[in-house]
Amino acid sequence: FIQSQYQYSALQSKPPVVPSLIQFVILRIKMVHLFVLVLLLLSSATSFTHAPFGTRRTTVALKMADGPEIEVISQPDRDFLEKKGVFDWGTWGCGVSKFPWTYDSTESCYLLAGQVTVTPTDGRKPATFGKGDFATFPAGMSCTWDVSEEVQKHFMFY
């Protein structure tokens, strides 16, 4: 009786190997995720490289909306446009196309014709506008212009 009782208690006291290993792996994953989250929150960089397991490298590109959004005023009245001096600005146009663009300075434009979607590359909201709309693009923004109908516009950089 004593021997069987000892064997039973010995079996009960054995630590479960598989659950402990699984718990260790889950804890390790959580620690790595927490470390990356802290880096994301503390870093002002747009990307960084982290090598958590020696030779294997992981590059994380952050998409952070940084700065003001594209402002679109739909169909402003003539008084608004005249106060801005829009009709004295330069003109520019292009056919249906898709191309990258970076704004070194702020641009305002008034579309005389066409339709376009401008998609910032840093996570800001895309803007779609067309004939009769007034748009302002913030300095420093990189984006992709997707011209779906031939565009003619008045523009001013400042």
PDB file of C-alpha atoms in Angstrom:
ATOM      1  CA  PHE A   1       0.000   0.000   0.000  1.00  0.00           C
ATOM      2  CA  ILE A   2       2.787   2.455   0.872  1.00  0.00           C
ATOM      3  CA  GLN A   3       4.643   1.792  -2.382  1.00  0.00           C
ATOM      4  CA  SER A   4       1.554   2.332  -4.569  1.00  0.00           C
ATOM      5  CA  GLN A   5       0.710   5.519  -2.681  1.00  0.00           C
ATOM      6  CA  TYR A   6       4.284   6.770  -3.261  1.00  0.00           C
ATOM      7  CA  GLN A   7       4.062   6.005  -6.987  1.00  0.00           C
ATOM      8  CA  TYR A   8       0.740   7.859  -7.201  1.00  0.00           C
ATOM      9  CA  SER A   9       2.082  10.966  -5.466  1.00  0.00           C
ATOM     10  CA  ALA A  10       5.213  10.864  -7.620  1.00  0.00           C
ATOM     11  CA  LEU A  11       3.050  10.803 -10.758  1.00  0.00           C
ATOM     12  CA  GLN A  12       1.008  13.724  -9.464  1.00  0.00           C
ATOM     13  CA  SER A  13       4.044  15.841  -8.719  1.00  0.00           C
ATOM     14  CA  LYS A  14       5.621  15.443 -12.186  1.00  0.00           C
ATOM     15  CA  PRO A  15       5.447  18.765 -14.006  1.00  0.00           C
ATOM     16  CA  PRO A  16       3.646  18.564 -17.345  1.00  0.00           C
ATOM     17  CA  VAL A  17       6.455  19.069 -19.878  1.00  0.00           C
ATOM     18  CA  VAL A  18       4.399  19.935 -22.972  1.00  0.00           C
ATOM     19  CA  PRO A  19       2.168  22.610 -21.397  1.00  0.00           C
ATOM     20  CA  SER A  20       5.219  24.258 -19.790  1.00  0.00           C
ATOM     21  CA  LEU A  21       7.005  24.392 -23.129  1.00  0.00           C
ATOM     22  CA  ILE A  22       3.936  25.851 -24.834  1.00  0.00           C
ATOM     23  CA  GLN A  23       3.538  28.426 -22.061  1.00  0.00           C
ATOM     24  CA  PHE A  24       7.228  29.364 -22.401  1.00  0.00           C
ATOM     25  CA  VAL A  25       6.888  29.853 -26.184  1.00  0.00           C
ATOM     26  CA  ILE A  26       3.732  31.944 -25.781  1.00  0.00           C
ATOM     27  CA  LEU A  27       5.418  34.081 -23.118  1.00  0.00           C
ATOM     28  CA  ARG A  28       8.467  34.553 -25.372  1.00  0.00           C
ATOM     29  CA  ILE A  29       6.247  35.662 -28.290  1.00  0.00           C
ATOM     30  CA  LYS A  30       4.409  38.112 -26.034  1.00  0.00           C
ATOM     31  CA  MET A  31       7.729  39.558 -24.840  1.00  0.00           C
ATOM     32  CA  VAL A  32       8.937  40.082 -28.437  1.00  0.00           C
ATOM     33  CA  HIS A  33       5.618  41.718 -29.376  1.00  0.00           C
ATOM     34  CA  LEU A  34       5.819  43.973 -26.326  1.00  0.00           C
ATOM     35  CA  PHE A  35       9.408  44.918 -27.217  1.00  0.00           C
ATOM     36  CA  VAL A  36       8.388  45.805 -30.800  1.00  0.00           C
ATOM     37  CA  LEU A  37       5.364  47.763 -29.539  1.00  0.00           C
ATOM     38  CA  VAL A  38       7.572  49.800 -27.181  1.00  0.00           C
ATOM     39  CA  LEU A  39       9.976  50.514 -30.052  1.00  0.00           C
ATOM     40  CA  LEU A  40       7.081  51.620 -32.238  1.00  0.00           C
ATOM     41  CA  LEU A  41       5.752  53.959 -29.580  1.00  0.00           C
ATOM     42  CA  LEU A  42       9.115  55.459 -28.667  1.00  0.00           C
ATOM     43  CA  SER A  43      10.590  55.663 -32.153  1.00  0.00           C
ATOM     44  CA  SER A  44       9.981  58.635 -34.398  1.00  0.00           C
ATOM     45  CA  ALA A  45      11.689  56.804 -37.260  1.00  0.00           C
ATOM     46  CA  THR A  46       9.655  55.658 -40.237  1.00  0.00           C
ATOM     47  CA  SER A  47      11.359  52.258 -40.269  1.00  0.00           C
ATOM     48  CA  PHE A  48      13.799  50.162 -38.288  1.00  0.00           C
ATOM     49  CA  THR A  49      15.441  46.764 -38.449  1.00  0.00           C
ATOM     50  CA  HIS A  50      15.289  44.287 -35.583  1.00  0.00           C
ATOM     51  CA  ALA A  51      17.154  40.943 -35.433  1.00  0.00           C
ATOM     52  CA  PRO A  52      15.453  38.998 -32.614  1.00  0.00           C
ATOM     53  CA  PHE A  53      16.930  35.553 -33.365  1.00  0.00           C
ATOM     54  CA  GLY A  54      20.535  36.117 -34.445  1.00  0.00           C
ATOM     55  CA  THR A  55      21.092  35.953 -38.191  1.00  0.00           C
ATOM     56  CA  ARG A  56      17.443  36.262 -39.191  1.00  0.00           C
ATOM     57  CA  ARG A  57      16.525  39.908 -39.713  1.00  0.00           C
ATOM     58  CA  THR A  58      13.078  41.451 -39.783  1.00  0.00           C
ATOM     59  CA  THR A  59      12.463  44.894 -41.237  1.00  0.00           C
ATOM     60  CA  VAL A  60       9.377  46.730 -40.048  1.00  0.00           C
ATOM     61  CA  ALA A  61       8.127  49.698 -42.082  1.00  0.00           C
ATOM     62  CA  LEU A  62       5.855  51.976 -40.125  1.00  0.00           C
ATOM     63  CA  LYS A  63       2.998  53.715 -41.842  1.00  0.00           C
ATOM     64  CA  MET A  64       2.495  56.743 -39.705  1.00  0.00           C
ATOM     65  CA  ALA A  65       0.219  59.569 -40.693  1.00  0.00           C
ATOM     66  CA  ASP A  66       2.467  62.526 -40.040  1.00  0.00           C
ATOM     67  CA  GLY A  67       1.005  65.940 -40.713  1.00  0.00           C
ATOM     68  CA  PRO A  68      -2.137  67.557 -42.022  1.00  0.00           C
ATOM     69  CA  GLU A  69      -4.535  65.821 -44.390  1.00  0.00           C
ATOM     70  CA  ILE A  70      -5.288  66.852 -47.963  1.00  0.00           C
ATOM     71  CA  GLU A  71      -8.005  69.498 -47.799  1.00  0.00           C
ATOM     72  CA  VAL A  72     -10.689  69.453 -50.499  1.00  0.00           C
ATOM     73  CA  ILE A  73     -13.357  72.133 -50.801  1.00  0.00           C
ATOM     74  CA  SER A  74     -16.066  70.858 -53.083  1.00  0.00           C
ATOM     75  CA  GLN A  75     -17.404  73.378 -55.600  1.00  0.00           C
ATOM     76  CA  PRO A  76     -16.424  76.657 -53.860  1.00  0.00           C
ATOM     77  CA  ASP A  77     -18.208  79.801 -55.032  1.00  0.00           C
ATOM     78  CA  ARG A  78     -16.599  82.352 -57.361  1.00  0.00           C
ATOM     79  CA  ASP A  79     -16.097  84.853 -54.509  1.00  0.00           C
ATOM     80  CA  PHE A  80     -13.903  82.319 -52.633  1.00  0.00           C
ATOM     81  CA  LEU A  81     -11.812  81.702 -55.777  1.00  0.00           C
ATOM     82  CA  GLU A  82     -11.407  85.428 -56.539  1.00  0.00           C
ATOM     83  CA  LYS A  83     -10.306  86.196 -52.961  1.00  0.00           C
ATOM     84  CA  LYS A  84      -7.593  83.530 -53.340  1.00  0.00           C
ATOM     85  CA  GLY A  85      -6.587  84.986 -56.723  1.00  0.00           C
ATOM     86  CA  VAL A  86      -7.036  81.568 -58.377  1.00  0.00           C
ATOM     87  CA  PHE A  87      -7.679  82.960 -61.865  1.00  0.00           C
ATOM     88  CA  ASP A  88      -4.235  84.639 -61.855  1.00  0.00           C
ATOM     89  CA  TRP A  89      -2.391  81.401 -60.967  1.00  0.00           C
ATOM     90  CA  GLY A  90      -0.505  79.233 -63.418  1.00  0.00           C
ATOM     91  CA  THR A  91      -2.161  76.350 -65.216  1.00  0.00           C
ATOM     92  CA  TRP A  92      -1.070  72.754 -65.635  1.00  0.00           C
ATOM     93  CA  GLY A  93      -2.592  69.666 -67.150  1.00  0.00           C
ATOM     94  CA  CYS A  94      -1.978  65.984 -67.843  1.00  0.00           C
ATOM     95  CA  GLY A  95      -3.709  63.019 -69.438  1.00  0.00           C
ATOM     96  CA  VAL A  96      -4.903  59.820 -67.806  1.00  0.00           C
ATOM     97  CA  SER A  97      -1.921  58.514 -65.853  1.00  0.00           C
ATOM     98  CA  LYS A  98      -0.563  57.390 -62.492  1.00  0.00           C
ATOM     99  CA  PHE A  99       2.621  58.866 -61.017  1.00  0.00           C
ATOM    100  CA  PRO A 100       4.421  59.564 -57.706  1.00  0.00           C
ATOM    101  CA  TRP A 101       4.795  63.113 -56.405  1.00  0.00           C
ATOM    102  CA  THR A 102       6.366  64.809 -53.382  1.00  0.00           C
ATOM    103  CA  TYR A 103       5.346  68.284 -52.238  1.00  0.00           C
ATOM    104  CA  ASP A 104       8.369  70.369 -51.226  1.00  0.00           C
ATOM    105  CA  SER A 105       5.984  73.217 -50.413  1.00  0.00           C
ATOM    106  CA  THR A 106       2.242  73.562 -49.929  1.00  0.00           C
ATOM    107  CA  GLU A 107       0.171  73.617 -53.121  1.00  0.00           C
ATOM    108  CA  SER A 108      -3.388  74.775 -53.665  1.00  0.00           C
ATOM    109  CA  CYS A 109      -5.151  74.041 -56.918  1.00  0.00           C
ATOM    110  CA  TYR A 110      -8.521  74.498 -58.582  1.00  0.00           C
ATOM    111  CA  LEU A 111      -9.553  71.819 -61.096  1.00  0.00           C
ATOM    112  CA  LEU A 112     -10.890  73.215 -64.355  1.00  0.00           C
ATOM    113  CA  ALA A 113     -11.412  69.709 -65.783  1.00  0.00           C
ATOM    114  CA  GLY A 114     -10.835  66.078 -64.912  1.00  0.00           C
ATOM    115  CA  GLN A 115     -10.946  63.644 -62.022  1.00  0.00           C
ATOM    116  CA  VAL A 116      -8.069  62.531 -59.759  1.00  0.00           C
ATOM    117  CA  THR A 117      -7.386  60.477 -56.636  1.00  0.00           C
ATOM    118  CA  VAL A 118      -4.330  61.463 -54.610  1.00  0.00           C
ATOM    119  CA  THR A 119      -3.126  58.788 -52.166  1.00  0.00           C
ATOM    120  CA  PRO A 120      -0.486  59.762 -49.581  1.00  0.00           C
ATOM    121  CA  THR A 121       2.205  57.138 -48.966  1.00  0.00           C
ATOM    122  CA  ASP A 122       2.387  57.750 -45.198  1.00  0.00           C
ATOM    123  CA  GLY A 123      -1.066  56.586 -44.131  1.00  0.00           C
ATOM    124  CA  ARG A 124      -2.991  59.832 -44.476  1.00  0.00           C
ATOM    125  CA  LYS A 125      -6.401  59.617 -46.084  1.00  0.00           C
ATOM    126  CA  PRO A 126      -6.615  59.601 -49.897  1.00  0.00           C
ATOM    127  CA  ALA A 127      -8.631  62.372 -51.578  1.00  0.00           C
ATOM    128  CA  THR A 128     -10.705  62.148 -54.742  1.00  0.00           C
ATOM    129  CA  PHE A 129     -11.784  65.354 -56.425  1.00  0.00           C
ATOM    130  CA  GLY A 130     -12.757  66.676 -59.808  1.00  0.00           C
ATOM    131  CA  LYS A 131     -13.839  69.601 -61.975  1.00  0.00           C
ATOM    132  CA  GLY A 132     -14.802  72.629 -59.869  1.00  0.00           C
ATOM    133  CA  ASP A 133     -13.103  71.399 -56.662  1.00  0.00           C
ATOM    134  CA  PHE A 134     -10.370  73.248 -54.747  1.00  0.00           C
ATOM    135  CA  ALA A 135      -7.622  71.178 -53.048  1.00  0.00           C
ATOM    136  CA  THR A 136      -4.657  71.971 -50.802  1.00  0.00           C
ATOM    137  CA  PHE A 137      -1.725  69.568 -50.398  1.00  0.00           C
ATOM    138  CA  PRO A 138       0.578  69.991 -47.358  1.00  0.00           C
ATOM    139  CA  ALA A 139       4.328  70.516 -47.720  1.00  0.00           C
ATOM    140  CA  GLY A 140       6.417  67.392 -47.180  1.00  0.00           C
ATOM    141  CA  MET A 141       3.741  64.950 -48.286  1.00  0.00           C
ATOM    142  CA  SER A 142       4.646  62.160 -50.724  1.00  0.00           C
ATOM    143  CA  CYS A 143       1.779  60.638 -52.662  1.00  0.00           C
ATOM    144  CA  THR A 144       0.584  58.944 -55.829  1.00  0.00           C
ATOM    145  CA  TRP A 145      -1.574  60.825 -58.310  1.00  0.00           C
ATOM    146  CA  ASP A 146      -4.072  58.579 -60.121  1.00  0.00           C
ATOM    147  CA  VAL A 147      -5.590  60.682 -62.920  1.00  0.00           C
ATOM    148  CA  SER A 148      -8.724  58.918 -64.190  1.00  0.00           C
ATOM    149  CA  GLU A 149      -9.891  61.771 -66.474  1.00  0.00           C
ATOM    150  CA  GLU A 150      -7.613  64.292 -68.198  1.00  0.00           C
ATOM    151  CA  VAL A 151      -6.813  67.121 -65.749  1.00  0.00           C
ATOM    152  CA  GLN A 152      -6.503  70.905 -66.224  1.00  0.00           C
ATOM    153  CA  LYS A 153      -5.936  73.013 -63.123  1.00  0.00           C
ATOM    154  CA  HIS A 154      -4.904  76.393 -61.783  1.00  0.00           C
ATOM    155  CA  PHE A 155      -2.168  75.952 -59.163  1.00  0.00           C
ATOM    156  CA  MET A 156      -0.090  77.918 -56.683  1.00  0.00           C
ATOM    157  CA  PHE A 157       2.857  76.757 -54.541  1.00  0.00           C
ATOM    158  CA  TYR A 158       3.598  78.671 -51.352  1.00  0.00           C
TER     159      TYR A 158
END
